[in-house]
Amino acid sequence: MDNIEKLQEIIDESKNIVFFGGAGVSTESGIKDFRGDNGLYKEKYDYEPEYLLSTKCFFYEPKIFFHFYKSKMNCLDAKPNITHKYLTKLEKKGKLKAIITQNIDGLHQKAGSKNVLEIHGTIHRNHCIKCNKSYSADFIFNTKNIPKCSCGGVIKPDVILYGEMLPDDFSIAQDYIRKADTLIVAGTSLTVEPASSLVRIFSGQNLVIINKDNTPYDKYATLVIRENLVNVFSKLD
């Protein structure tokens, strides 16, 4: 039995699956990851990327923040790939109880998934920091310079920036993982805290890790698959 057949067997026998995904889930949709060989963090900038995506940059140098954000985070034209579509199918079967994602692109919802916990926020929600009025991602990305509300306040993307607390979705994600019999982790190096700490609270039967590179949690996994995600999920029923 090969690894993908083993994964299919685990899925077939599981009743409460949680999926935890990182940037690798969306790279096949044309969205760059952060720390990969061709990731955003490998490009040359005038500032450190961590600063460009920080609360400090947003509040003190919003022009610099939005120049980077609008040029690098705009994935409105991206479409769900096989991984997103497979997870939607698994959710409809009643086996997949929650998708926990580090991605901010909204592709799981575009694919039709319902219970998606976005622990790093999303580009699709934006609010005025002065009056809290909501704005679409289209408004942000199509506004020249700094996007401003009708009241004059700056509009902030509901993306978790460096220096911010994680959203309520993070504690909800913990609850789902505690109850899961199978946790499938895919497309993430599991090196970014506190997101990667979610794996440590899993105590169910099967921990499956699907990633092209090693992760610090491979030694705890029931099954490790080092393949492109599309190659894996395209072969599952």
PDB file of N, CA and C in Angstrom, residues 95-185:
ATOM      1  N   LYS A  95     -17.505  14.322   6.754  1.00  0.00           N
ATOM      2  CA  LYS A  95     -16.295  13.836   7.423  1.00  0.00           C
ATOM      3  C   LYS A  95     -15.401  14.982   7.912  1.00  0.00           C
ATOM      4  N   LEU A  96     -15.286  16.014   7.102  1.00  0.00           N
ATOM      5  CA  LEU A  96     -14.420  17.152   7.442  1.00  0.00           C
ATOM      6  C   LEU A  96     -15.225  18.162   8.248  1.00  0.00           C
ATOM      7  N   LYS A  97     -14.818  18.376   9.487  1.00  0.00           N
ATOM      8  CA  LYS A  97     -15.580  19.240  10.390  1.00  0.00           C
ATOM      9  C   LYS A  97     -15.130  20.699  10.346  1.00  0.00           C
ATOM     10  N   ALA A  98     -13.849  20.930  10.025  1.00  0.00           N
ATOM     11  CA  ALA A  98     -13.359  22.309   9.983  1.00  0.00           C
ATOM     12  C   ALA A  98     -12.096  22.392   9.143  1.00  0.00           C
ATOM     13  N   ILE A  99     -11.944  23.529   8.459  1.00  0.00           N
ATOM     14  CA  ILE A  99     -10.704  23.872   7.778  1.00  0.00           C
ATOM     15  C   ILE A  99     -10.071  25.025   8.548  1.00  0.00           C
ATOM     16  N   ILE A 100      -8.855  24.821   8.986  1.00  0.00           N
ATOM     17  CA  ILE A 100      -8.092  25.879   9.659  1.00  0.00           C
ATOM     18  C   ILE A 100      -7.021  26.331   8.678  1.00  0.00           C
ATOM     19  N   THR A 101      -7.029  27.603   8.337  1.00  0.00           N
ATOM     20  CA  THR A 101      -6.080  28.066   7.329  1.00  0.00           C
ATOM     21  C   THR A 101      -5.253  29.242   7.810  1.00  0.00           C
ATOM     22  N   GLN A 102      -3.982  29.227   7.423  1.00  0.00           N
ATOM     23  CA  GLN A 102      -3.101  30.359   7.655  1.00  0.00           C
ATOM     24  C   GLN A 102      -3.186  31.352   6.494  1.00  0.00           C
ATOM     25  N   ASN A 103      -3.909  30.982   5.440  1.00  0.00           N
ATOM     26  CA  ASN A 103      -3.979  31.816   4.245  1.00  0.00           C
ATOM     27  C   ASN A 103      -5.053  32.895   4.385  1.00  0.00           C
ATOM     28  N   ILE A 104      -4.838  33.989   3.665  1.00  0.00           N
ATOM     29  CA  ILE A 104      -5.738  35.134   3.751  1.00  0.00           C
ATOM     30  C   ILE A 104      -6.493  35.349   2.446  1.00  0.00           C
ATOM     31  N   ASP A 105      -6.441  34.370   1.543  1.00  0.00           N
ATOM     32  CA  ASP A 105      -6.935  34.562   0.179  1.00  0.00           C
ATOM     33  C   ASP A 105      -8.410  34.237  -0.036  1.00  0.00           C
ATOM     34  N   GLY A 106      -9.043  33.550   0.909  1.00  0.00           N
ATOM     35  CA  GLY A 106     -10.462  33.229   0.788  1.00  0.00           C
ATOM     36  C   GLY A 106     -10.799  32.152  -0.228  1.00  0.00           C
ATOM     37  N   LEU A 107      -9.799  31.383  -0.680  1.00  0.00           N
ATOM     38  CA  LEU A 107     -10.039  30.392  -1.734  1.00  0.00           C
ATOM     39  C   LEU A 107     -10.859  29.193  -1.247  1.00  0.00           C
ATOM     40  N   HIS A 108     -10.772  28.876   0.034  1.00  0.00           N
ATOM     41  CA  HIS A 108     -11.597  27.772   0.545  1.00  0.00           C
ATOM     42  C   HIS A 108     -13.086  28.124   0.414  1.00  0.00           C
ATOM     43  N   GLN A 109     -13.425  29.363   0.741  1.00  0.00           N
ATOM     44  CA  GLN A 109     -14.818  29.790   0.607  1.00  0.00           C
ATOM     45  C   GLN A 109     -15.226  29.868  -0.860  1.00  0.00           C
ATOM     46  N   LYS A 110     -14.316  30.301  -1.720  1.00  0.00           N
ATOM     47  CA  LYS A 110     -14.611  30.343  -3.157  1.00  0.00           C
ATOM     48  C   LYS A 110     -14.920  28.940  -3.681  1.00  0.00           C
ATOM     49  N   ALA A 111     -14.255  27.940  -3.112  1.00  0.00           N
ATOM     50  CA  ALA A 111     -14.477  26.548  -3.540  1.00  0.00           C
ATOM     51  C   ALA A 111     -15.787  25.985  -2.992  1.00  0.00           C
ATOM     52  N   GLY A 112     -16.377  26.679  -2.017  1.00  0.00           N
ATOM     53  CA  GLY A 112     -17.654  26.235  -1.469  1.00  0.00           C
ATOM     54  C   GLY A 112     -17.605  25.710  -0.049  1.00  0.00           C
ATOM     55  N   SER A 113     -16.425  25.730   0.593  1.00  0.00           N
ATOM     56  CA  SER A 113     -16.332  25.263   1.980  1.00  0.00           C
ATOM     57  C   SER A 113     -17.036  26.241   2.911  1.00  0.00           C
ATOM     58  N   LYS A 114     -17.672  25.712   3.945  1.00  0.00           N
ATOM     59  CA  LYS A 114     -18.483  26.527   4.849  1.00  0.00           C
ATOM     60  C   LYS A 114     -17.784  26.860   6.165  1.00  0.00           C
ATOM     61  N   ASN A 115     -17.199  25.845   6.794  1.00  0.00           N
ATOM     62  CA  ASN A 115     -16.612  26.078   8.121  1.00  0.00           C
ATOM     63  C   ASN A 115     -15.104  26.299   7.998  1.00  0.00           C
ATOM     64  N   VAL A 116     -14.718  27.532   7.709  1.00  0.00           N
ATOM     65  CA  VAL A 116     -13.316  27.893   7.490  1.00  0.00           C
ATOM     66  C   VAL A 116     -12.876  28.854   8.587  1.00  0.00           C
ATOM     67  N   LEU A 117     -11.837  28.476   9.304  1.00  0.00           N
ATOM     68  CA  LEU A 117     -11.302  29.308  10.385  1.00  0.00           C
ATOM     69  C   LEU A 117     -10.018  29.958   9.898  1.00  0.00           C
ATOM     70  N   GLU A 118     -10.068  31.279   9.728  1.00  0.00           N
ATOM     71  CA  GLU A 118      -8.950  32.024   9.143  1.00  0.00           C
ATOM     72  C   GLU A 118      -8.112  32.644  10.263  1.00  0.00           C
ATOM     73  N   ILE A 119      -7.104  31.904  10.718  1.00  0.00           N
ATOM     74  CA  ILE A 119      -6.371  32.329  11.911  1.00  0.00           C
ATOM     75  C   ILE A 119      -5.402  33.484  11.651  1.00  0.00           C
ATOM     76  N   HIS A 120      -5.188  33.816  10.384  1.00  0.00           N
ATOM     77  CA  HIS A 120      -4.385  35.006  10.052  1.00  0.00           C
ATOM     78  C   HIS A 120      -5.233  36.079   9.371  1.00  0.00           C
ATOM     79  N   GLY A 121      -6.559  35.938   9.464  1.00  0.00           N
ATOM     80  CA  GLY A 121      -7.449  36.928   8.876  1.00  0.00           C
ATOM     81  C   GLY A 121      -7.658  36.723   7.393  1.00  0.00           C
ATOM     82  N   THR A 122      -8.184  37.754   6.733  1.00  0.00           N
ATOM     83  CA  THR A 122      -8.516  37.647   5.313  1.00  0.00           C
ATOM     84  C   THR A 122      -8.467  39.007   4.634  1.00  0.00           C
ATOM     85  N   ILE A 123      -8.119  39.007   3.354  1.00  0.00           N
ATOM     86  CA  ILE A 123      -8.117  40.247   2.577  1.00  0.00           C
ATOM     87  C   ILE A 123      -9.540  40.697   2.261  1.00  0.00           C
ATOM     88  N   HIS A 124     -10.497  39.811   2.420  1.00  0.00           N
ATOM     89  CA  HIS A 124     -11.860  40.083   1.972  1.00  0.00           C
ATOM     90  C   HIS A 124     -12.693  40.879   2.971  1.00  0.00           C
ATOM     91  N   ARG A 125     -12.190  41.090   4.164  1.00  0.00           N
ATOM     92  CA  ARG A 125     -12.858  41.962   5.133  1.00  0.00           C
ATOM     93  C   ARG A 125     -11.938  43.143   5.439  1.00  0.00           C
ATOM     94  N   ASN A 126     -12.485  44.324   5.462  1.00  0.00           N
ATOM     95  CA  ASN A 126     -11.711  45.534   5.733  1.00  0.00           C
ATOM     96  C   ASN A 126     -12.606  46.502   6.496  1.00  0.00           C
ATOM     97  N   HIS A 127     -12.015  47.257   7.407  1.00  0.00           N
ATOM     98  CA  HIS A 127     -12.849  48.169   8.197  1.00  0.00           C
ATOM     99  C   HIS A 127     -12.123  49.480   8.477  1.00  0.00           C
ATOM    100  N   CYS A 128     -12.915  50.542   8.620  1.00  0.00           N
ATOM    101  CA  CYS A 128     -12.363  51.851   8.971  1.00  0.00           C
ATOM    102  C   CYS A 128     -11.955  51.836  10.440  1.00  0.00           C
ATOM    103  N   ILE A 129     -10.741  52.281  10.719  1.00  0.00           N
ATOM    104  CA  ILE A 129     -10.269  52.264  12.112  1.00  0.00           C
ATOM    105  C   ILE A 129     -10.904  53.378  12.937  1.00  0.00           C
ATOM    106  N   LYS A 130     -11.627  54.278  12.291  1.00  0.00           N
ATOM    107  CA  LYS A 130     -12.278  55.389  12.990  1.00  0.00           C
ATOM    108  C   LYS A 130     -13.745  55.095  13.297  1.00  0.00           C
ATOM    109  N   CYS A 131     -14.508  54.665  12.276  1.00  0.00           N
ATOM    110  CA  CYS A 131     -15.953  54.441  12.485  1.00  0.00           C
ATOM    111  C   CYS A 131     -16.374  52.983  12.330  1.00  0.00           C
ATOM    112  N   ASN A 132     -15.436  52.130  11.927  1.00  0.00           N
ATOM    113  CA  ASN A 132     -15.650  50.688  11.797  1.00  0.00           C
ATOM    114  C   ASN A 132     -16.513  50.284  10.595  1.00  0.00           C
ATOM    115  N   LYS A 133     -16.749  51.182   9.667  1.00  0.00           N
ATOM    116  CA  LYS A 133     -17.504  50.848   8.464  1.00  0.00           C
ATOM    117  C   LYS A 133     -16.744  49.806   7.641  1.00  0.00           C
ATOM    118  N   SER A 134     -17.473  48.862   7.056  1.00  0.00           N
ATOM    119  CA  SER A 134     -16.846  47.776   6.297  1.00  0.00           C
ATOM    120  C   SER A 134     -16.638  48.161   4.835  1.00  0.00           C
ATOM    121  N   TYR A 135     -15.551  47.612   4.260  1.00  0.00           N
ATOM    122  CA  TYR A 135     -15.235  47.849   2.853  1.00  0.00           C
ATOM    123  C   TYR A 135     -14.770  46.548   2.212  1.00  0.00           C
ATOM    124  N   SER A 136     -14.973  46.435   0.916  1.00  0.00           N
ATOM    125  CA  SER A 136     -14.595  45.234   0.181  1.00  0.00           C
ATOM    126  C   SER A 136     -13.105  45.254  -0.170  1.00  0.00           C
ATOM    127  N   ALA A 137     -12.600  44.083  -0.515  1.00  0.00           N
ATOM    128  CA  ALA A 137     -11.213  43.986  -0.976  1.00  0.00           C
ATOM    129  C   ALA A 137     -11.031  44.750  -2.284  1.00  0.00           C
ATOM    130  N   ASP A 138     -12.042  44.718  -3.143  1.00  0.00           N
ATOM    131  CA  ASP A 138     -11.970  45.472  -4.406  1.00  0.00           C
ATOM    132  C   ASP A 138     -11.721  46.945  -4.148  1.00  0.00           C
ATOM    133  N   PHE A 139     -12.408  47.485  -3.160  1.00  0.00           N
ATOM    134  CA  PHE A 139     -12.236  48.907  -2.835  1.00  0.00           C
ATOM    135  C   PHE A 139     -10.788  49.189  -2.433  1.00  0.00           C
ATOM    136  N   ILE A 140     -10.219  48.322  -1.590  1.00  0.00           N
ATOM    137  CA  ILE A 140      -8.844  48.523  -1.119  1.00  0.00           C
ATOM    138  C   ILE A 140      -7.860  48.480  -2.282  1.00  0.00           C
ATOM    139  N   PHE A 141      -7.944  47.427  -3.086  1.00  0.00           N
ATOM    140  CA  PHE A 141      -6.941  47.220  -4.128  1.00  0.00           C
ATOM    141  C   PHE A 141      -7.103  48.170  -5.319  1.00  0.00           C
ATOM    142  N   ASN A 142      -8.272  48.758  -5.464  1.00  0.00           N
ATOM    143  CA  ASN A 142      -8.499  49.678  -6.588  1.00  0.00           C
ATOM    144  C   ASN A 142      -8.410  51.148  -6.189  1.00  0.00           C
ATOM    145  N   THR A 143      -8.090  51.400  -4.920  1.00  0.00           N
ATOM    146  CA  THR A 143      -7.916  52.774  -4.455  1.00  0.00           C
ATOM    147  C   THR A 143      -6.453  53.180  -4.593  1.00  0.00           C
ATOM    148  N   LYS A 144      -6.216  54.333  -5.144  1.00  0.00           N
ATOM    149  CA  LYS A 144      -4.847  54.830  -5.233  1.00  0.00           C
ATOM    150  C   LYS A 144      -4.391  55.315  -3.863  1.00  0.00           C
ATOM    151  N   ASN A 145      -3.117  55.106  -3.591  1.00  0.00           N
ATOM    152  CA  ASN A 145      -2.518  55.544  -2.326  1.00  0.00           C
ATOM    153  C   ASN A 145      -3.208  54.904  -1.129  1.00  0.00           C
ATOM    154  N   ILE A 146      -3.472  55.661  -0.065  1.00  0.00           N
ATOM    155  CA  ILE A 146      -4.016  55.112   1.178  1.00  0.00           C
ATOM    156  C   ILE A 146      -5.547  55.074   1.093  1.00  0.00           C
ATOM    157  N   PRO A 147      -6.177  53.917   1.253  1.00  0.00           N
ATOM    158  CA  PRO A 147      -7.646  53.861   1.203  1.00  0.00           C
ATOM    159  C   PRO A 147      -8.264  54.526   2.428  1.00  0.00           C
ATOM    160  N   LYS A 148      -9.161  55.464   2.161  1.00  0.00           N
ATOM    161  CA  LYS A 148      -9.798  56.220   3.248  1.00  0.00           C
ATOM    162  C   LYS A 148     -11.309  55.992   3.232  1.00  0.00           C
ATOM    163  N   CYS A 149     -11.867  55.997   4.422  1.00  0.00           N
ATOM    164  CA  CYS A 149     -13.316  55.876   4.609  1.00  0.00           C
ATOM    165  C   CYS A 149     -13.983  57.213   4.276  1.00  0.00           C
ATOM    166  N   SER A 150     -15.299  57.181   4.082  1.00  0.00           N
ATOM    167  CA  SER A 150     -16.052  58.410   3.848  1.00  0.00           C
ATOM    168  C   SER A 150     -15.972  59.354   5.043  1.00  0.00           C
ATOM    169  N   CYS A 151     -15.668  58.802   6.227  1.00  0.00           N
ATOM    170  CA  CYS A 151     -15.525  59.635   7.426  1.00  0.00           C
ATOM    171  C   CYS A 151     -14.114  60.209   7.552  1.00  0.00           C
ATOM    172  N   GLY A 152     -13.201  59.766   6.686  1.00  0.00           N
ATOM    173  CA  GLY A 152     -11.833  60.261   6.719  1.00  0.00           C
ATOM    174  C   GLY A 152     -10.836  59.323   7.375  1.00  0.00           C
ATOM    175  N   GLY A 153     -11.330  58.259   8.013  1.00  0.00           N
ATOM    176  CA  GLY A 153     -10.442  57.310   8.671  1.00  0.00           C
ATOM    177  C   GLY A 153      -9.751  56.387   7.681  1.00  0.00           C
ATOM    178  N   VAL A 154      -8.601  55.862   8.083  1.00  0.00           N
ATOM    179  CA  VAL A 154      -7.878  54.901   7.248  1.00  0.00           C
ATOM    180  C   VAL A 154      -8.580  53.542   7.339  1.00  0.00           C
ATOM    181  N   ILE A 155      -8.665  52.848   6.214  1.00  0.00           N
ATOM    182  CA  ILE A 155      -9.297  51.522   6.188  1.00  0.00           C
ATOM    183  C   ILE A 155      -8.229  50.455   6.385  1.00  0.00           C
ATOM    184  N   LYS A 156      -8.447  49.576   7.355  1.00  0.00           N
ATOM    185  CA  LYS A 156      -7.473  48.519   7.658  1.00  0.00           C
ATOM    186  C   LYS A 156      -7.980  47.164   7.173  1.00  0.00           C
ATOM    187  N   PRO A 157      -7.147  46.439   6.443  1.00  0.00           N
ATOM    188  CA  PRO A 157      -7.512  45.057   6.096  1.00  0.00           C
ATOM    189  C   PRO A 157      -7.605  44.202   7.368  1.00  0.00           C
ATOM    190  N   ASP A 158      -8.564  43.297   7.398  1.00  0.00           N
ATOM    191  CA  ASP A 158      -8.686  42.390   8.548  1.00  0.00           C
ATOM    192  C   ASP A 158      -7.728  41.216   8.403  1.00  0.00           C
ATOM    193  N   VAL A 159      -6.483  41.559   8.149  1.00  0.00           N
ATOM    194  CA  VAL A 159      -5.380  40.605   8.070  1.00  0.00           C
ATOM    195  C   VAL A 159      -4.568  40.782   9.347  1.00  0.00           C
ATOM    196  N   ILE A 160      -4.187  39.675   9.965  1.00  0.00           N
ATOM    197  CA  ILE A 160      -3.426  39.768  11.207  1.00  0.00           C
ATOM    198  C   ILE A 160      -1.996  40.191  10.891  1.00  0.00           C
ATOM    199  N   LEU A 161      -1.640  41.371  11.346  1.00  0.00           N
ATOM    200  CA  LEU A 161      -0.307  41.918  11.108  1.00  0.00           C
ATOM    201  C   LEU A 161       0.629  41.547  12.248  1.00  0.00           C
ATOM    202  N   TYR A 162       1.933  41.622  11.990  1.00  0.00           N
ATOM    203  CA  TYR A 162       2.904  41.420  13.067  1.00  0.00           C
ATOM    204  C   TYR A 162       2.636  42.460  14.154  1.00  0.00           C
ATOM    205  N   GLY A 163       2.520  41.981  15.384  1.00  0.00           N
ATOM    206  CA  GLY A 163       2.225  42.874  16.498  1.00  0.00           C
ATOM    207  C   GLY A 163       0.773  42.822  16.935  1.00  0.00           C
ATOM    208  N   GLU A 164      -0.057  42.043  16.221  1.00  0.00           N
ATOM    209  CA  GLU A 164      -1.471  41.926  16.575  1.00  0.00           C
ATOM    210  C   GLU A 164      -1.768  40.586  17.229  1.00  0.00           C
ATOM    211  N   MET A 165      -2.829  40.574  18.028  1.00  0.00           N
ATOM    212  CA  MET A 165      -3.318  39.331  18.616  1.00  0.00           C
ATOM    213  C   MET A 165      -4.021  38.501  17.546  1.00  0.00           C
ATOM    214  N   LEU A 166      -3.981  37.177  17.714  1.00  0.00           N
ATOM    215  CA  LEU A 166      -4.717  36.306  16.801  1.00  0.00           C
ATOM    216  C   LEU A 166      -6.222  36.438  17.062  1.00  0.00           C
ATOM    217  N   PRO A 167      -7.044  36.197  16.035  1.00  0.00           N
ATOM    218  CA  PRO A 167      -8.495  36.370  16.179  1.00  0.00           C
ATOM    219  C   PRO A 167      -9.138  35.248  16.981  1.00  0.00           C
ATOM    220  N   ASP A 168     -10.454  35.392  17.213  1.00  0.00           N
ATOM    221  CA  ASP A 168     -11.217  34.373  17.939  1.00  0.00           C
ATOM    222  C   ASP A 168     -11.162  33.021  17.243  1.00  0.00           C
ATOM    223  N   ASP A 169     -10.985  33.039  15.911  1.00  0.00           N
ATOM    224  CA  ASP A 169     -10.906  31.784  15.155  1.00  0.00           C
ATOM    225  C   ASP A 169      -9.808  30.862  15.684  1.00  0.00           C
ATOM    226  N   PHE A 170      -8.774  31.438  16.290  1.00  0.00           N
ATOM    227  CA  PHE A 170      -7.669  30.614  16.783  1.00  0.00           C
ATOM    228  C   PHE A 170      -8.117  29.721  17.944  1.00  0.00           C
ATOM    229  N   SER A 171      -8.853  30.270  18.887  1.00  0.00           N
ATOM    230  CA  SER A 171      -9.321  29.455  20.023  1.00  0.00           C
ATOM    231  C   SER A 171     -10.393  28.465  19.567  1.00  0.00           C
ATOM    232  N   ILE A 172     -11.200  28.853  18.578  1.00  0.00           N
ATOM    233  CA  ILE A 172     -12.190  27.924  18.020  1.00  0.00           C
ATOM    234  C   ILE A 172     -11.470  26.764  17.326  1.00  0.00           C
ATOM    235  N   ALA A 173     -10.393  27.088  16.617  1.00  0.00           N
ATOM    236  CA  ALA A 173      -9.588  26.056  15.947  1.00  0.00           C
ATOM    237  C   ALA A 173      -9.041  25.052  16.954  1.00  0.00           C
ATOM    238  N   GLN A 174      -8.591  25.540  18.098  1.00  0.00           N
ATOM    239  CA  GLN A 174      -8.081  24.645  19.140  1.00  0.00           C
ATOM    240  C   GLN A 174      -9.145  23.639  19.574  1.00  0.00           C
ATOM    241  N   ASP A 175     -10.375  24.111  19.726  1.00  0.00           N
ATOM    242  CA  ASP A 175     -11.466  23.220  20.145  1.00  0.00           C
ATOM    243  C   ASP A 175     -11.714  22.122  19.115  1.00  0.00           C
ATOM    244  N   TYR A 176     -11.710  22.494  17.847  1.00  0.00           N
ATOM    245  CA  TYR A 176     -11.920  21.495  16.790  1.00  0.00           C
ATOM    246  C   TYR A 176     -10.805  20.451  16.790  1.00  0.00           C
ATOM    247  N   ILE A 177      -9.574  20.898  16.964  1.00  0.00           N
ATOM    248  CA  ILE A 177      -8.441  19.967  16.934  1.00  0.00           C
ATOM    249  C   ILE A 177      -8.498  19.008  18.122  1.00  0.00           C
ATOM    250  N   ARG A 178      -8.902  19.493  19.270  1.00  0.00           N
ATOM    251  CA  ARG A 178      -8.999  18.624  20.456  1.00  0.00           C
ATOM    252  C   ARG A 178     -10.012  17.498  20.250  1.00  0.00           C
ATOM    253  N   LYS A 179     -11.046  17.763  19.456  1.00  0.00           N
ATOM    254  CA  LYS A 179     -12.113  16.770  19.251  1.00  0.00           C
ATOM    255  C   LYS A 179     -11.862  15.857  18.044  1.00  0.00           C
ATOM    256  N   ALA A 180     -10.885  16.193  17.220  1.00  0.00           N
ATOM    257  CA  ALA A 180     -10.673  15.474  15.963  1.00  0.00           C
ATOM    258  C   ALA A 180     -10.081  14.082  16.184  1.00  0.00           C
ATOM    259  N   ASP A 181     -10.503  13.125  15.341  1.00  0.00           N
ATOM    260  CA  ASP A 181      -9.827  11.823  15.359  1.00  0.00           C
ATOM    261  C   ASP A 181      -8.685  11.801  14.335  1.00  0.00           C
ATOM    262  N   THR A 182      -8.776  12.680  13.315  1.00  0.00           N
ATOM    263  CA  THR A 182      -7.707  12.797  12.320  1.00  0.00           C
ATOM    264  C   THR A 182      -7.422  14.268  12.043  1.00  0.00           C
ATOM    265  N   LEU A 183      -6.148  14.618  12.060  1.00  0.00           N
ATOM    266  CA  LEU A 183      -5.711  15.969  11.712  1.00  0.00           C
ATOM    267  C   LEU A 183      -4.815  15.863  10.486  1.00  0.00           C
ATOM    268  N   ILE A 184      -5.240  16.494   9.397  1.00  0.00           N
ATOM    269  CA  ILE A 184      -4.434  16.530   8.174  1.00  0.00           C
ATOM    270  C   ILE A 184      -3.792  17.907   8.065  1.00  0.00           C
ATOM    271  N   VAL A 185      -2.470  17.931   8.094  1.00  0.00           N
ATOM    272  CA  VAL A 185      -1.709  19.181   8.011  1.00  0.00           C
ATOM    273  C   VAL A 185      -1.043  19.223   6.640  1.00  0.00           C
TER     274      VAL A 185
END
